[in-house]
């Protein structure tokens, strides 16, 4: 069982989602949003830094998936997004966590099966895969999708030889 | 006497400069560069975070000036710059320091007297104002210029009444 944190960074709202990945798939642990408020920029960035640190201290994930951004609308929004993303990433790195980056297309592909899915479709599949009854907030849903994508990618990276040995009851354990 | 830190954030090199601001102007304390290397992004961001934290612990500045970026070449470079800038800013904020932002134009105006100055002109004026014999590296020079701009702006924000009282030998001291 591996606790996985997904982070969807944003200049106003940073979503987070924690899932427990095991042999039978993923279970929901927690999700939510860090809202940065209307204060001065240093305070808003501290809210992201401390928020991610608190999530890590509370749930104890061992690995993190974070959205990789290729296309920002413009240089100004890219700068603002970059500031929040850098701060979220350094909070995870300072906690000693392994960090993987995924593009939005990779996340959609892993969760919905098509890179062209919209946020609502992603949320529906996240709810279905994790058996959620209540709709998570949209940034929290994106973060859960990133966590699921990371869980899926990690699982598929397990060498086939080792998996086979494990299935046959061999001595190799991952 | 106030110790002032200037930061010129960059995705590859982050410059820093520390000056001591007193009644007779500014003295040079230290300057240098934090090079982020060629590692993975989380490691590069950690280098900025830890580097700024170390500078603060070593020299003990009480206030920070950091360059505000309006025009990035494109969204991709803006994102990368934003990541480093956010991390540098949160390192200062977590150390409890007051943070002020200045545009490149404001910095050039304060140090050279014209917002159209180039980096070489800024360096010449920084060397002149601080009595430096050796040329600082260009990012370190920019950081020192930001520190000088911040010192200048802080000084000019002192209420006139108080300054006058001080000049007349009154009891008010800042």
CSV table of N, CA and C in Angstrom, one decimal, chain B residues 69-139:
chain,number,residue,atom,x,y,z
B,69,UNK,N,8.5,41.0,-12.0
B,69,UNK,CA,8.7,40.7,-13.4
B,69,UNK,C,7.4,41.0,-14.1
B,70,UNK,N,7.4,41.9,-15.1
B,70,UNK,CA,6.2,42.2,-15.9
B,70,UNK,C,6.3,41.6,-17.3
B,71,UNK,N,7.5,41.7,-17.8
B,71,UNK,CA,7.6,41.2,-19.2
B,71,UNK,C,8.5,40.0,-19.3
B,72,UNK,N,8.0,38.8,-19.4
B,72,UNK,CA,8.8,37.7,-19.7
B,72,UNK,C,8.8,37.4,-21.2
B,73,UNK,N,9.8,36.8,-21.7
B,73,UNK,CA,9.9,36.6,-23.2
B,73,UNK,C,8.7,35.8,-23.7
B,74,UNK,N,8.4,34.7,-23.0
B,74,UNK,CA,7.2,33.9,-23.4
B,74,UNK,C,6.7,33.2,-22.2
B,75,UNK,N,5.6,32.5,-22.4
B,75,UNK,CA,4.9,31.8,-21.3
B,75,UNK,C,5.8,30.7,-20.6
B,76,UNK,N,6.6,30.0,-21.4
B,76,UNK,CA,7.4,29.0,-20.9
B,76,UNK,C,8.5,29.5,-20.0
B,77,UNK,N,9.2,30.6,-20.4
B,77,UNK,CA,10.3,31.2,-19.6
B,77,UNK,C,9.6,31.9,-18.4
B,78,UNK,N,8.4,32.4,-18.5
B,78,UNK,CA,7.7,33.1,-17.4
B,78,UNK,C,7.4,32.0,-16.3
B,79,UNK,N,7.0,30.8,-16.7
B,79,UNK,CA,6.7,29.8,-15.8
B,79,UNK,C,7.9,29.4,-15.0
B,80,UNK,N,9.0,29.2,-15.7
B,80,UNK,CA,10.3,28.8,-15.1
B,80,UNK,C,10.8,29.9,-14.1
B,81,UNK,N,10.7,31.1,-14.6
B,81,UNK,CA,11.1,32.2,-13.7
B,81,UNK,C,10.2,32.3,-12.5
B,82,UNK,N,8.9,32.2,-12.7
B,82,UNK,CA,7.9,32.2,-11.7
B,82,UNK,C,8.2,31.2,-10.6
B,83,UNK,N,8.6,30.0,-11.0
B,83,UNK,CA,8.9,28.9,-10.0
B,83,UNK,C,10.0,29.3,-9.1
B,84,UNK,N,11.1,29.8,-9.7
B,84,UNK,CA,12.3,30.2,-8.9
B,84,UNK,C,11.9,31.4,-8.0
B,85,UNK,N,11.2,32.4,-8.6
B,85,UNK,CA,10.8,33.6,-7.9
B,85,UNK,C,9.9,33.3,-6.7
B,86,UNK,N,8.9,32.4,-6.9
B,86,UNK,CA,8.0,32.0,-5.8
B,86,UNK,C,8.8,31.3,-4.7
B,87,UNK,N,9.7,30.5,-5.0
B,87,UNK,CA,10.5,29.7,-4.0
B,87,UNK,C,11.4,30.7,-3.2
B,88,UNK,N,12.1,31.6,-3.9
B,88,UNK,CA,12.9,32.6,-3.2
B,88,UNK,C,12.1,33.5,-2.3
B,89,UNK,N,10.9,33.9,-2.7
B,89,UNK,CA,10.0,34.7,-1.9
B,89,UNK,C,9.5,34.0,-0.7
B,90,UNK,N,9.1,32.7,-0.9
B,90,UNK,CA,8.6,32.0,0.3
B,90,UNK,C,9.7,31.7,1.3
B,91,UNK,N,11.0,31.5,0.8
B,91,UNK,CA,12.1,31.3,1.7
B,91,UNK,C,12.3,32.5,2.6
B,92,UNK,N,12.1,33.7,2.0
B,92,UNK,CA,12.2,35.0,2.8
B,92,UNK,C,11.0,35.2,3.7
B,93,UNK,N,9.9,34.8,3.2
B,93,UNK,CA,8.6,35.0,4.0
B,93,UNK,C,8.7,34.0,5.2
B,94,UNK,N,9.1,32.8,5.0
B,94,UNK,CA,9.2,31.8,6.1
B,94,UNK,C,10.2,32.2,7.1
B,95,UNK,N,11.2,33.1,6.7
B,95,UNK,CA,12.2,33.6,7.7
B,95,UNK,C,11.7,34.8,8.4
B,96,UNK,N,10.4,35.2,8.1
B,96,UNK,CA,9.8,36.3,8.8
B,96,UNK,C,10.2,37.7,8.3
B,97,UNK,N,10.8,37.7,7.1
B,97,UNK,CA,11.2,39.0,6.6
B,97,UNK,C,10.2,39.8,5.9
B,98,UNK,N,10.2,41.1,6.0
B,98,UNK,CA,9.4,42.0,5.2
B,98,UNK,C,9.9,42.0,3.8
B,99,UNK,N,8.9,41.9,2.8
B,99,UNK,CA,9.3,41.8,1.4
B,99,UNK,C,8.7,42.9,0.5
B,100,UNK,N,9.5,43.6,-0.3
B,100,UNK,CA,9.0,44.6,-1.2
B,100,UNK,C,9.4,44.2,-2.6
B,101,UNK,N,8.5,44.5,-3.6
B,101,UNK,CA,8.8,44.2,-4.9
B,101,UNK,C,9.1,45.5,-5.7
B,102,UNK,N,10.1,45.4,-6.6
B,102,UNK,CA,10.4,46.5,-7.5
B,102,UNK,C,10.6,46.1,-8.9
B,103,UNK,N,10.1,46.8,-9.9
B,103,UNK,CA,10.3,46.5,-11.3
B,103,UNK,C,11.7,46.9,-11.7
B,104,UNK,N,12.2,46.3,-12.8
B,104,UNK,CA,13.5,46.6,-13.3
B,104,UNK,C,13.7,48.1,-13.5
B,105,UNK,N,12.6,48.7,-14.0
B,105,UNK,CA,12.7,50.1,-14.3
B,105,UNK,C,12.9,50.9,-13.0
B,106,UNK,N,12.2,50.6,-12.0
B,106,UNK,CA,12.3,51.3,-10.7
B,106,UNK,C,13.7,51.1,-10.1
B,107,UNK,N,14.3,49.9,-10.3
B,107,UNK,CA,15.7,49.7,-9.8
B,107,UNK,C,16.7,50.5,-10.6
B,108,UNK,N,16.5,50.5,-11.9
B,108,UNK,CA,17.5,51.3,-12.7
B,108,UNK,C,17.3,52.8,-12.4
B,109,UNK,N,16.1,53.2,-12.3
B,109,UNK,CA,15.8,54.6,-12.0
B,109,UNK,C,16.5,55.0,-10.7
B,110,UNK,N,16.4,54.2,-9.7
B,110,UNK,CA,17.0,54.5,-8.3
B,110,UNK,C,18.5,54.5,-8.4
B,111,UNK,N,19.1,53.6,-9.1
B,111,UNK,CA,20.5,53.4,-9.0
B,111,UNK,C,21.3,54.2,-10.1
B,112,UNK,N,20.7,54.2,-11.3
B,112,UNK,CA,21.4,54.9,-12.4
B,112,UNK,C,20.8,56.3,-12.7
B,113,UNK,N,19.5,56.4,-12.4
B,113,UNK,CA,18.9,57.7,-12.6
B,113,UNK,C,18.0,57.7,-13.9
B,114,UNK,N,18.1,56.6,-14.6
B,114,UNK,CA,17.3,56.4,-15.8
B,114,UNK,C,16.8,54.9,-15.9
B,115,UNK,N,15.5,54.8,-16.2
B,115,UNK,CA,15.0,53.4,-16.4
B,115,UNK,C,15.5,52.7,-17.6
B,116,UNK,N,16.2,53.4,-18.5
B,116,UNK,CA,16.6,52.8,-19.7
B,116,UNK,C,18.1,52.2,-19.6
B,117,UNK,N,18.7,52.2,-18.4
B,117,UNK,CA,20.1,51.8,-18.3
B,117,UNK,C,20.2,50.3,-18.6
B,118,UNK,N,21.4,49.9,-19.1
B,118,UNK,CA,21.6,48.4,-19.3
B,118,UNK,C,22.3,47.8,-18.1
B,119,UNK,N,22.5,46.5,-18.1
B,119,UNK,CA,23.0,45.8,-16.9
B,119,UNK,C,24.5,46.3,-16.6
B,120,UNK,N,25.2,46.6,-17.7
B,120,UNK,CA,26.6,47.0,-17.5
B,120,UNK,C,26.7,48.4,-16.7
B,121,UNK,N,25.8,49.3,-17.2
B,121,UNK,CA,25.7,50.6,-16.5
B,121,UNK,C,25.2,50.5,-15.1
B,122,UNK,N,24.3,49.5,-14.8
B,122,UNK,CA,23.8,49.3,-13.5
B,122,UNK,C,25.0,48.8,-12.6
B,123,UNK,N,25.8,47.9,-13.2
B,123,UNK,CA,26.9,47.4,-12.4
B,123,UNK,C,28.0,48.5,-12.1
B,124,UNK,N,28.2,49.3,-13.1
B,124,UNK,CA,29.2,50.4,-12.8
B,124,UNK,C,28.7,51.3,-11.7
B,125,UNK,N,27.4,51.6,-11.7
B,125,UNK,CA,26.9,52.5,-10.6
B,125,UNK,C,26.9,51.7,-9.3
B,126,UNK,N,26.6,50.4,-9.3
B,126,UNK,CA,26.6,49.7,-8.1
B,126,UNK,C,28.0,49.7,-7.5
B,127,UNK,N,29.0,49.5,-8.3
B,127,UNK,CA,30.4,49.5,-7.9
B,127,UNK,C,30.8,50.8,-7.3
B,128,UNK,N,30.4,51.9,-8.0
B,128,UNK,CA,30.7,53.2,-7.6
B,128,UNK,C,30.0,53.5,-6.2
B,129,UNK,N,28.7,53.2,-6.1
B,129,UNK,CA,27.9,53.6,-4.9
B,129,UNK,C,28.5,52.8,-3.7
B,130,UNK,N,28.9,51.6,-3.9
B,130,UNK,CA,29.4,50.7,-2.8
B,130,UNK,C,30.9,50.7,-2.7
B,131,UNK,N,31.6,51.4,-3.5
B,131,UNK,CA,33.0,51.5,-3.5
B,131,UNK,C,33.7,50.1,-3.7
B,132,UNK,N,33.1,49.4,-4.7
B,132,UNK,CA,33.7,48.0,-5.0
B,132,UNK,C,34.8,48.2,-6.0
B,133,UNK,N,35.9,47.4,-5.8
B,133,UNK,CA,37.0,47.4,-6.7
B,133,UNK,C,36.8,46.3,-7.7
B,134,UNK,N,36.4,45.1,-7.3
B,134,UNK,CA,36.2,44.0,-8.2
B,134,UNK,C,34.8,44.0,-8.7
B,135,UNK,N,34.7,43.6,-10.0
B,135,UNK,CA,33.3,43.5,-10.6
B,135,UNK,C,32.6,42.4,-10.1
B,136,UNK,N,31.4,42.6,-9.5
B,136,UNK,CA,30.5,41.5,-9.1
B,136,UNK,C,30.0,40.8,-10.4
B,137,UNK,N,29.7,39.5,-10.2
B,137,UNK,CA,29.0,38.8,-11.3
B,137,UNK,C,27.7,39.5,-11.6
B,138,UNK,N,27.2,39.4,-12.8
B,138,UNK,CA,26.1,40.3,-13.3
B,138,UNK,C,24.8,40.1,-12.5
B,139,UNK,N,24.5,38.9,-12.1
B,139,UNK,CA,23.2,38.6,-11.4
B,139,UNK,C,23.4,39.1,-9.9
